[in-house]
Amino acid sequence: MLSVAPASPPGSVQVMHRKVQSVQAGGNVTFSCQLVKKEDVLQVTWQKETDGAEDNIATYSTMNGQKIAKGYVGHVSFAHTELQVSAISLHGVTFQDEGCYKCIFNTFPLGAVSGRMCLKVYGKAS
């Protein structure tokens, strides 16, 4: 199910994404974000919200290509790399992966436009 979340500033740009996803521990999950309207995007950044702080996971730009942050190499990969549509996959999900994630489209001249989604991790059935 896709939902459209208003972007900032209100009424200008919107990002489509799923608000909540669930996955079993040990499974894989993919987060996807798409700009509703074509914009001039310079870079897409993915972040995880951790204790009120935002931890960079991955970035993609035409100039620098795909970059996965050190702590996420082997655990996160890009599933889709375009400047208008971006998706990352988490592999072998653990309970530490539970939380909220942001996709940030750095656009010109509007600035940053983001979507936010949360992940719920559940245990294996016994």
Short mmCIF file of C-alpha atoms in Angstrom, two decimals:
data_model
loop_
_atom_site.label_atom_id
_atom_site.label_comp_id
_atom_site.label_asym_id
_atom_site.label_seq_id
_atom_site.Cartn_x
_atom_site.Cartn_y
_atom_site.Cartn_z
CA MET A 1 0.00 0.00 0.00
CA LEU A 2 1.46 3.34 -1.03
CA SER A 3 0.57 6.52 0.74
CA VAL A 4 1.42 10.03 -0.24
CA ALA A 5 3.04 12.11 2.47
CA PRO A 6 3.09 15.87 2.07
CA ALA A 7 6.60 17.21 1.65
CA SER A 8 8.01 20.41 3.01
CA PRO A 9 7.19 23.10 2.12
CA PRO A 10 3.52 22.02 2.00
CA GLY A 11 1.92 21.86 -1.40
CA SER A 12 5.11 21.87 -3.47
CA VAL A 13 6.57 18.37 -3.81
CA GLN A 14 5.35 14.98 -2.63
CA VAL A 15 7.08 11.65 -2.00
CA MET A 16 5.26 8.31 -2.33
CA HIS A 17 6.22 5.58 0.13
CA ARG A 18 4.81 2.91 2.43
CA LYS A 19 4.39 4.19 5.98
CA VAL A 20 4.88 0.92 7.90
CA GLN A 21 6.36 -2.42 6.90
CA SER A 22 6.73 -5.61 8.94
CA VAL A 23 9.31 -8.35 8.51
CA GLN A 24 10.29 -11.48 10.37
CA ALA A 25 13.72 -11.44 12.05
CA GLY A 26 16.25 -12.92 9.62
CA GLY A 27 14.21 -11.87 6.59
CA ASN A 28 14.78 -9.13 4.03
CA VAL A 29 12.86 -5.91 3.49
CA THR A 30 12.91 -3.21 0.81
CA PHE A 31 12.05 0.45 1.34
CA SER A 32 11.09 2.48 -1.70
CA CYS A 33 10.49 6.20 -2.28
CA GLN A 34 9.37 7.98 -5.40
CA LEU A 35 8.89 11.64 -6.19
CA VAL A 36 5.33 12.21 -7.40
CA LYS A 37 6.43 15.02 -9.72
CA LYS A 38 9.70 15.14 -11.68
CA GLU A 39 12.22 17.42 -9.97
CA ASP A 40 15.90 18.25 -10.48
CA VAL A 41 17.42 15.84 -7.92
CA LEU A 42 21.12 16.10 -7.09
CA GLN A 43 21.36 13.25 -4.56
CA VAL A 44 19.22 10.75 -2.65
CA THR A 45 20.15 9.94 0.96
CA TRP A 46 18.74 7.21 3.21
CA GLN A 47 18.85 7.62 6.99
CA LYS A 48 17.81 5.60 10.04
CA GLU A 49 16.43 7.46 13.04
CA THR A 50 18.32 6.25 16.12
CA ASP A 51 17.57 7.69 19.57
CA GLY A 52 16.55 11.05 18.14
CA ALA A 53 19.59 11.23 15.84
CA GLU A 54 19.69 10.46 12.13
CA ASP A 55 22.27 7.96 10.97
CA ASN A 56 23.24 8.03 7.27
CA ILE A 57 22.86 4.57 5.70
CA ALA A 58 23.36 5.14 1.99
CA THR A 59 23.55 7.83 -0.68
CA TYR A 60 23.22 7.87 -4.44
CA SER A 61 24.14 10.59 -6.92
CA THR A 62 25.01 10.61 -10.60
CA MET A 63 28.43 12.08 -9.81
CA ASN A 64 29.47 9.71 -7.00
CA GLY A 65 27.32 6.63 -7.66
CA GLN A 66 26.20 4.37 -4.81
CA LYS A 67 27.75 4.76 -1.36
CA ILE A 68 26.84 2.53 1.60
CA ALA A 69 27.93 3.77 5.06
CA LYS A 70 30.59 1.67 6.82
CA GLY A 71 28.35 0.11 9.47
CA TYR A 72 25.84 -1.02 6.83
CA VAL A 73 28.06 -2.61 4.16
CA GLY A 74 26.89 -6.19 3.55
CA HIS A 75 23.61 -5.51 5.36
CA VAL A 76 22.13 -2.83 3.07
CA SER A 77 22.09 -2.63 -0.72
CA PHE A 78 20.43 -0.42 -3.29
CA ALA A 79 17.47 -2.15 -4.95
CA HIS A 80 16.80 0.78 -7.28
CA THR A 81 19.05 3.72 -8.12
CA GLU A 82 17.49 6.59 -9.97
CA LEU A 83 17.27 10.17 -8.88
CA GLN A 84 13.44 10.20 -9.02
CA VAL A 85 12.92 6.71 -7.53
CA SER A 86 15.11 5.09 -4.89
CA ALA A 87 14.95 1.82 -2.97
CA ILE A 88 17.20 0.09 -0.45
CA SER A 89 17.05 -3.47 0.87
CA LEU A 90 18.03 -4.65 4.34
CA HIS A 91 19.28 -8.24 4.40
CA GLY A 92 19.11 -10.57 7.40
CA VAL A 93 17.01 -8.13 9.42
CA THR A 94 17.55 -8.09 13.20
CA PHE A 95 15.59 -6.46 16.02
CA GLN A 96 18.17 -3.63 15.96
CA ASP A 97 16.86 -2.70 12.49
CA GLU A 98 13.43 -1.88 13.91
CA GLY A 99 12.66 1.82 13.77
CA CYS A 100 12.03 4.57 11.27
CA TYR A 101 13.87 5.34 8.05
CA LYS A 102 13.94 8.42 5.82
CA CYS A 103 14.57 8.88 2.13
CA ILE A 104 15.76 12.40 1.36
CA PHE A 105 15.73 13.79 -2.17
CA ASN A 106 18.12 16.75 -2.35
CA THR A 107 16.57 18.88 -5.09
CA PHE A 108 17.48 22.11 -6.79
CA PRO A 109 16.23 24.75 -6.17
CA LEU A 110 13.63 23.46 -3.65
CA GLY A 111 16.07 21.82 -1.21
CA ALA A 112 15.48 18.59 0.71
CA VAL A 113 12.23 16.65 0.27
CA SER A 114 11.75 13.53 2.38
CA GLY A 115 9.59 10.50 3.04
CA ARG A 116 9.50 8.59 6.33
CA MET A 117 8.64 4.94 6.90
CA CYS A 118 8.90 2.61 9.89
CA LEU A 119 9.90 -1.02 10.22
CA LYS A 120 8.42 -3.49 12.70
CA VAL A 121 10.44 -6.68 13.26
CA TYR A 122 8.73 -9.74 14.72
CA GLY A 123 10.17 -12.99 16.04
CA LYS A 124 10.02 -16.38 14.41
CA ALA A 125 6.96 -18.48 15.24
CA SER A 126 7.82 -21.37 17.53
#
